[in-house]
XYZ file of C-alpha atoms in Angstrom:
351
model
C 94.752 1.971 22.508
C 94.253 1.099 26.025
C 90.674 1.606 27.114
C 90.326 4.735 25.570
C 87.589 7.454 26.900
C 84.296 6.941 25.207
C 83.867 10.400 25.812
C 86.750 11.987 24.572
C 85.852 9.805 21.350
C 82.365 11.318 21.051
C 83.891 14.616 21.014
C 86.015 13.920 18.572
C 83.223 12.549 16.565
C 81.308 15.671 16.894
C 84.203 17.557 15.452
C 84.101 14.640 12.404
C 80.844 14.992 12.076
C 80.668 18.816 11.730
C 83.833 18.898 9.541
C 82.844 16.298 7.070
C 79.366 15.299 7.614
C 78.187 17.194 3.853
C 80.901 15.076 2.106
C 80.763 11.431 3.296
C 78.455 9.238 2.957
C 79.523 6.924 5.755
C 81.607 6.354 8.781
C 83.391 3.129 9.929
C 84.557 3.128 13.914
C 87.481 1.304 14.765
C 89.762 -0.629 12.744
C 90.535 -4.258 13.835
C 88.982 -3.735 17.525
C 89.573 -7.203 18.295
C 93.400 -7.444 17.563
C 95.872 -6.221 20.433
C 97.597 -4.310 18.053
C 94.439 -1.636 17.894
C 92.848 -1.951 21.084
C 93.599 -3.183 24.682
C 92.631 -5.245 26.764
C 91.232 -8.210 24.672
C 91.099 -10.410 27.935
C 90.165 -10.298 31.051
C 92.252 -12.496 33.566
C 89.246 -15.364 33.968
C 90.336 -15.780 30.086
C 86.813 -13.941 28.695
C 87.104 -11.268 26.115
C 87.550 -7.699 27.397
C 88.048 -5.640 24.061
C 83.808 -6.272 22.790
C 82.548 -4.420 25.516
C 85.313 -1.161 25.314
C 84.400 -1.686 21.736
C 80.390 -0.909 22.216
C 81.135 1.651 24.037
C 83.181 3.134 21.437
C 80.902 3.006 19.217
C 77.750 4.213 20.679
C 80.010 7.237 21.393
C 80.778 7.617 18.198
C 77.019 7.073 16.527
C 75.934 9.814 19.066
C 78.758 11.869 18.375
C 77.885 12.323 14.876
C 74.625 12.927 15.799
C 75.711 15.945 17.856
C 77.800 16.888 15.247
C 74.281 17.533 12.810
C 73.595 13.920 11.125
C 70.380 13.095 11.981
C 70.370 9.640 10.792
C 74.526 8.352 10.064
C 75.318 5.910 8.070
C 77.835 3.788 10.442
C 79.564 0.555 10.201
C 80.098 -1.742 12.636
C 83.203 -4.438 13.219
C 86.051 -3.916 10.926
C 87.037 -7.149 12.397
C 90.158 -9.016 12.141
C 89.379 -12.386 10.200
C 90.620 -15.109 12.935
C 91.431 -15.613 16.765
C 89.991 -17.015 19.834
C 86.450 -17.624 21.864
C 88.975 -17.766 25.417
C 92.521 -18.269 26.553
C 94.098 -19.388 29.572
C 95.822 -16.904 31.479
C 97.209 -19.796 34.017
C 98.984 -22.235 31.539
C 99.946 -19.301 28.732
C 100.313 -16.036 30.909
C 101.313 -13.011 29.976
C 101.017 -13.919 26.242
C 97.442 -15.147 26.156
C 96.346 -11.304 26.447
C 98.160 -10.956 23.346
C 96.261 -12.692 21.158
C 93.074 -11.624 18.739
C 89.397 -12.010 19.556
C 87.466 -14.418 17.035
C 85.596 -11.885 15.004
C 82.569 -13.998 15.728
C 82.903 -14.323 18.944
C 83.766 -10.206 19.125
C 80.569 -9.711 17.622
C 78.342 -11.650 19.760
C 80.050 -10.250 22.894
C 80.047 -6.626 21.732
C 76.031 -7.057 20.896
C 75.174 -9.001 24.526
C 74.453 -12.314 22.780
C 75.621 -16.163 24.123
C 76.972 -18.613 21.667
C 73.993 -19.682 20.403
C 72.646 -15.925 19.868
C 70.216 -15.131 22.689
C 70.099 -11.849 24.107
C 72.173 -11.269 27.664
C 72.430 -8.365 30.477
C 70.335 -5.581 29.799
C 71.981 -4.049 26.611
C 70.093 -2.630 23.940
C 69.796 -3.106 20.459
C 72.179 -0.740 18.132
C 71.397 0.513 15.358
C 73.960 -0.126 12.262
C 74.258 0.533 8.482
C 76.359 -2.358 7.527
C 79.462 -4.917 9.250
C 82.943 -4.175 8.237
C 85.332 -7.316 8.137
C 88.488 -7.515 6.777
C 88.871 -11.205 5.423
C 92.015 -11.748 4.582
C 93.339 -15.864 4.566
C 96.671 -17.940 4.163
C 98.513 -18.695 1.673
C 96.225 -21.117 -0.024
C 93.115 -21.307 -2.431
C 90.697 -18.374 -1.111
C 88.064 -21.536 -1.042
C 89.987 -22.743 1.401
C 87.744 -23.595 4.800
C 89.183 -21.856 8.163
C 89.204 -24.073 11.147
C 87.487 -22.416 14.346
C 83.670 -21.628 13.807
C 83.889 -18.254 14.807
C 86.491 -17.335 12.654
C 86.135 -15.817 9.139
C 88.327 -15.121 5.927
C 86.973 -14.825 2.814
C 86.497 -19.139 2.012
C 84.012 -19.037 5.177
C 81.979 -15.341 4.890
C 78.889 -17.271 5.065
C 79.302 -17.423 8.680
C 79.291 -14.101 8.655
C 76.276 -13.628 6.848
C 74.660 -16.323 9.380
C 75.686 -14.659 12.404
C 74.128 -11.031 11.454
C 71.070 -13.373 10.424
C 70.975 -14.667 14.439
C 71.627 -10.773 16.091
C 69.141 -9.787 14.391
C 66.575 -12.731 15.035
C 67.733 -11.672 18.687
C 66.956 -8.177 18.120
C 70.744 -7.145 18.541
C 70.918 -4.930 15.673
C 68.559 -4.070 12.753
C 67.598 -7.245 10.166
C 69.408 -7.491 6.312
C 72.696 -5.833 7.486
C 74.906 -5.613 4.267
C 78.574 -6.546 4.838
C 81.937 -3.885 3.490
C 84.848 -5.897 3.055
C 87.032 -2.541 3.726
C 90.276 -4.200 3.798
C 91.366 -7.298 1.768
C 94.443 -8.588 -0.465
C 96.166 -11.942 -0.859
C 99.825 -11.619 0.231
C 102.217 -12.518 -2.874
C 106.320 -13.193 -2.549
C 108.453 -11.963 -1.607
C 106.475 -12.453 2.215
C 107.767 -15.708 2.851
C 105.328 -16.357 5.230
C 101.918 -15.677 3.841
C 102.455 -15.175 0.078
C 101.758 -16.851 -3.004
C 103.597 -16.326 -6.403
C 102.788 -13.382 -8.043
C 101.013 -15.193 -10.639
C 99.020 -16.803 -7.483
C 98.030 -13.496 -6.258
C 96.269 -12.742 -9.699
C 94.349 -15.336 -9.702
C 93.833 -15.839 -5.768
C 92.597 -12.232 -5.621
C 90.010 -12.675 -8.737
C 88.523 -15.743 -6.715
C 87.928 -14.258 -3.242
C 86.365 -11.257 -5.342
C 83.833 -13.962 -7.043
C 83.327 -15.293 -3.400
C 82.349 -12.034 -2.367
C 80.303 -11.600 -5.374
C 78.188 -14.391 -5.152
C 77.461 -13.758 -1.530
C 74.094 -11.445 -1.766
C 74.861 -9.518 1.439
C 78.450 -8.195 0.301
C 78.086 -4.951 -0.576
C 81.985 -3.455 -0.957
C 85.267 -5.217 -1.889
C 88.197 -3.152 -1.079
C 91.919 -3.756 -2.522
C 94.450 -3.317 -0.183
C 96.953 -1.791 -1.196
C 98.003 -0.521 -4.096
C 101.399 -0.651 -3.495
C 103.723 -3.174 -0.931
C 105.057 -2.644 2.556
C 108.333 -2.976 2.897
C 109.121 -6.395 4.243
C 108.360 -6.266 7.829
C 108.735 -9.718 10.856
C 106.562 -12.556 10.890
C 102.641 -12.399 11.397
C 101.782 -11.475 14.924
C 104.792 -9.133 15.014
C 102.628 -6.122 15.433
C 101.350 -6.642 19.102
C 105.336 -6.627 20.317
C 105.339 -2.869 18.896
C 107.282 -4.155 15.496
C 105.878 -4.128 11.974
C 104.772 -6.615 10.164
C 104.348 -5.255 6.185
C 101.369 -6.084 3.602
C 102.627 -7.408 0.334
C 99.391 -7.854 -0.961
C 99.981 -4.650 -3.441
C 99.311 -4.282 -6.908
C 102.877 -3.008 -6.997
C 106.137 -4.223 -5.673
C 107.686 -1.632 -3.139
C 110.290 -0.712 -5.710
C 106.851 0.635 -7.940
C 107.212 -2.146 -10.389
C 103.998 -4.093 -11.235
C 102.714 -7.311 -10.440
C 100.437 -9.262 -12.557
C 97.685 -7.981 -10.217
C 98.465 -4.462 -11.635
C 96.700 -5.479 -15.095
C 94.017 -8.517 -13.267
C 92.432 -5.602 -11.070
C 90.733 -3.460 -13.647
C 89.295 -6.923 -15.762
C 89.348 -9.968 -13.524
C 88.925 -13.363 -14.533
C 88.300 -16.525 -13.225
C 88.218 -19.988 -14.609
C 86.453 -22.931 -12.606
C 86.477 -26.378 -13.946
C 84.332 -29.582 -13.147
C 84.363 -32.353 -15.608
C 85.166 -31.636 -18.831
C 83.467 -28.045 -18.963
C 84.733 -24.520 -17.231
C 83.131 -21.876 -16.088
C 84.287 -18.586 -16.653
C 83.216 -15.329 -14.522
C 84.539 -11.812 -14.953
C 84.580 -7.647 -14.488
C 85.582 -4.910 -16.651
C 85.610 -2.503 -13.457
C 86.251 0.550 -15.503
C 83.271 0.786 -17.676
C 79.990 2.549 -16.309
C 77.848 0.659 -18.392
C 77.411 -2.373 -20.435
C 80.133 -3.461 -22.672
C 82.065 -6.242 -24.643
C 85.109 -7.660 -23.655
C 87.060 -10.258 -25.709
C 87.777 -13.891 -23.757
C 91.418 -15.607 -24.991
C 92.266 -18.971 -24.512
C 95.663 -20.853 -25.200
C 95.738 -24.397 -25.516
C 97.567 -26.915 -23.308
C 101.517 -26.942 -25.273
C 100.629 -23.837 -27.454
C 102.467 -20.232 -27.353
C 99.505 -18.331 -28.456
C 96.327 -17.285 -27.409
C 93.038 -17.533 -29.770
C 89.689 -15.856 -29.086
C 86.866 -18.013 -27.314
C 84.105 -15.383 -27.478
C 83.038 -11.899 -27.276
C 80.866 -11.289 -24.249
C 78.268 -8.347 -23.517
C 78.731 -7.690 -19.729
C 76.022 -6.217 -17.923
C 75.406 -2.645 -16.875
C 77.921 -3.011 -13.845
C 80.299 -4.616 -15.946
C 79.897 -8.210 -14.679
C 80.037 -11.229 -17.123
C 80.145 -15.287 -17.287
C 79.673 -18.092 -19.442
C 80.681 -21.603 -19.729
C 82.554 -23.316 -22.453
C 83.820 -26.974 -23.025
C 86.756 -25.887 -24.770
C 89.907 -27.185 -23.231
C 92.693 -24.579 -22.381
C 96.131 -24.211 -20.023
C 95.285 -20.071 -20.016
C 92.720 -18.055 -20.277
C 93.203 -14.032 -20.553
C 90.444 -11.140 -21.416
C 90.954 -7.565 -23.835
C 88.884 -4.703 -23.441
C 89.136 -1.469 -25.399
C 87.626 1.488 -23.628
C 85.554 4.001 -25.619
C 88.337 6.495 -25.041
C 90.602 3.711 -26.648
C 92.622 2.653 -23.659
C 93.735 -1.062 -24.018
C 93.693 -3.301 -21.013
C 94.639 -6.923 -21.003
C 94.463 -9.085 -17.991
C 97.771 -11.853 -17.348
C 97.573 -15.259 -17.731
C 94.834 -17.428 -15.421
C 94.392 -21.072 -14.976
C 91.833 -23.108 -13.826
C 90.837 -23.945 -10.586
């Protein structure tokens, strides 16, 4: 991970590119270039980040590698940044552990494309030529609404920064204008991870309101769940870069295979949004390929059963919403497939 060849990577991307060119329909380079777990150095010893640069060389390697390897035109995402870190450090007052820590994936960008802070071109670097920006935008253990301090950093409550920032590169020319963003790698971290998760109930519901986030944000064009099942419980957040692990429990499963609430929210989420004395109510049913109806449950504040608030027709991706003034603790949705499968999402509340 330290300063690897850019040409031994191109050749290896030749050999990708020839192998599995016919099948896949794009390529990602990197994961997480700006964390010291996946790539060193970050720093250089004036405190400036190192890793952007040994980054953009990695990937024009890799664009031209697949090139060589007989795609005429890849499809290639940039980034697949970390969410949060640092513009500088100081190497005099911290030392040794200011190389350690993570590049602001804002900050990584603008480096890795030749820009300044405020977005104007630098040095003589050209502009690249991308399909999309990978970011992986995970957050804490609160609300997914909830606003990041650090301008340059970005988890799912602040991905219109983001959006903004591949708005400036390419108002500078950096890359190409109306670059989509892949959310390749997200999850909200449930118990038992003591220090970044939420109740299990939490998770359901956190994970259905980064996905609306995502959703209402025009440029997102993939929202990955990661994982499907938990890590085994690994040390504390930041464990990774002193060669331990650190362990996702942002599964759909516990590690012993049992399932979370998340296991039955994933393939109909819901969520509930209130403001006054009305709610608004948003929702998938990710299985169907077309159009469908799904029933909507609600179950009154001190009651023990649920009764139907309406039948909604989704739309031909599966996507739904309405807003009622009926009052309600929980809300849940039903949907019968046409090969008669029954799913049923777990309790949410509103937020």
């Amino acid at each position: 991970i330290t300063r690897p060849a850019a040409g031994a990577f191109k050749e290896f991307m030749i050999a990708v590119g020839r192998h599995y060119g016919s099948s896949v329909q794009a390529f990602s380079i990197w994961n997480e270039p700006n964390h010291p777990a996946f790539l060193l150095p970050q720093w250089n010893s004036n405190g400036t980040p190192a890793s952007p640069r040994i980054y953009r060389g990695l990937y024009q390697a890799g664009y031209e590698g697949l090139k060589a390897g007989g795609l005429a035109h890849p499809r290639v995402l940039f980034g697949e940044t970390a969410p949060t870190g640092y513009d500088t450090v100081n190497v005099h007052r911290e030392k040794s552990r200011a190389y350690l820590h993570d590049v602001a994936p804002l900050a990584f960008m603008r480096s890795a494309l030749c820009l300044s802070p405020t977005y104007k071109r630098i040095g003589a670097c050209g502009p690249l030529t991308i399909s999309g920006y990978a970011h992986h935008a995970y957050t804490k253990a609160v609300n997914p609404h909830y606003v990041e301090p650090g301008a340059d950093n970005v988890t799912i409550g602040t991905l219109s920064r983001l959006s903004r920032a591949l708005d400036l590169a390419a108002r500078a020319h950096a890359i190409n204008g109306h670059v989509p963003i892949y959310l390749t790698e997200f999850g909200v971290q449930s118990e038992p991870n003591k220090q970044l998760g939420v109740s299990a109930a939490q998770q359901a519901e956190y994970d259905a309101i980064a996905e609306h986030i995502a959703y209402d944000n025009s440029r997102v064009a993939a929202f990955s769940q990661y994982l499907l099942k938990d890590d085994p419980l690994g040390g504390a957040p930041g464990a990774s870069v002193h060669g331990g692990t650190v362990g996702f429990q942002t599964g759909l499963e516990y590690v012993s295979g049992s399932r979370k609430p998340l296991y039955f929210a994933w393939p109909v989420p819901l969520t509930v949004s209130k403001s006054g004395n009305r709610f608004s109510l948003w929702g998938l049913v990710r299985p169907t390929t077309g159009a469908t109806k799904v029933t909507v449950l609600v179950r009154a504040k001190g009651s023990k059963s649920y009764r139907t608030l309406k039948t909604v027709t989704t739309n031909s991706r599966g996507y739904w919403s309405f807003s009622s003034s009926k009052q309600g603790a929980y809300w849940r949705v039903r949907w019968k497939s046409p090969a008669g499968l029954k799913y049923e999402g777990p309790p949410i509340r509103a937020y």
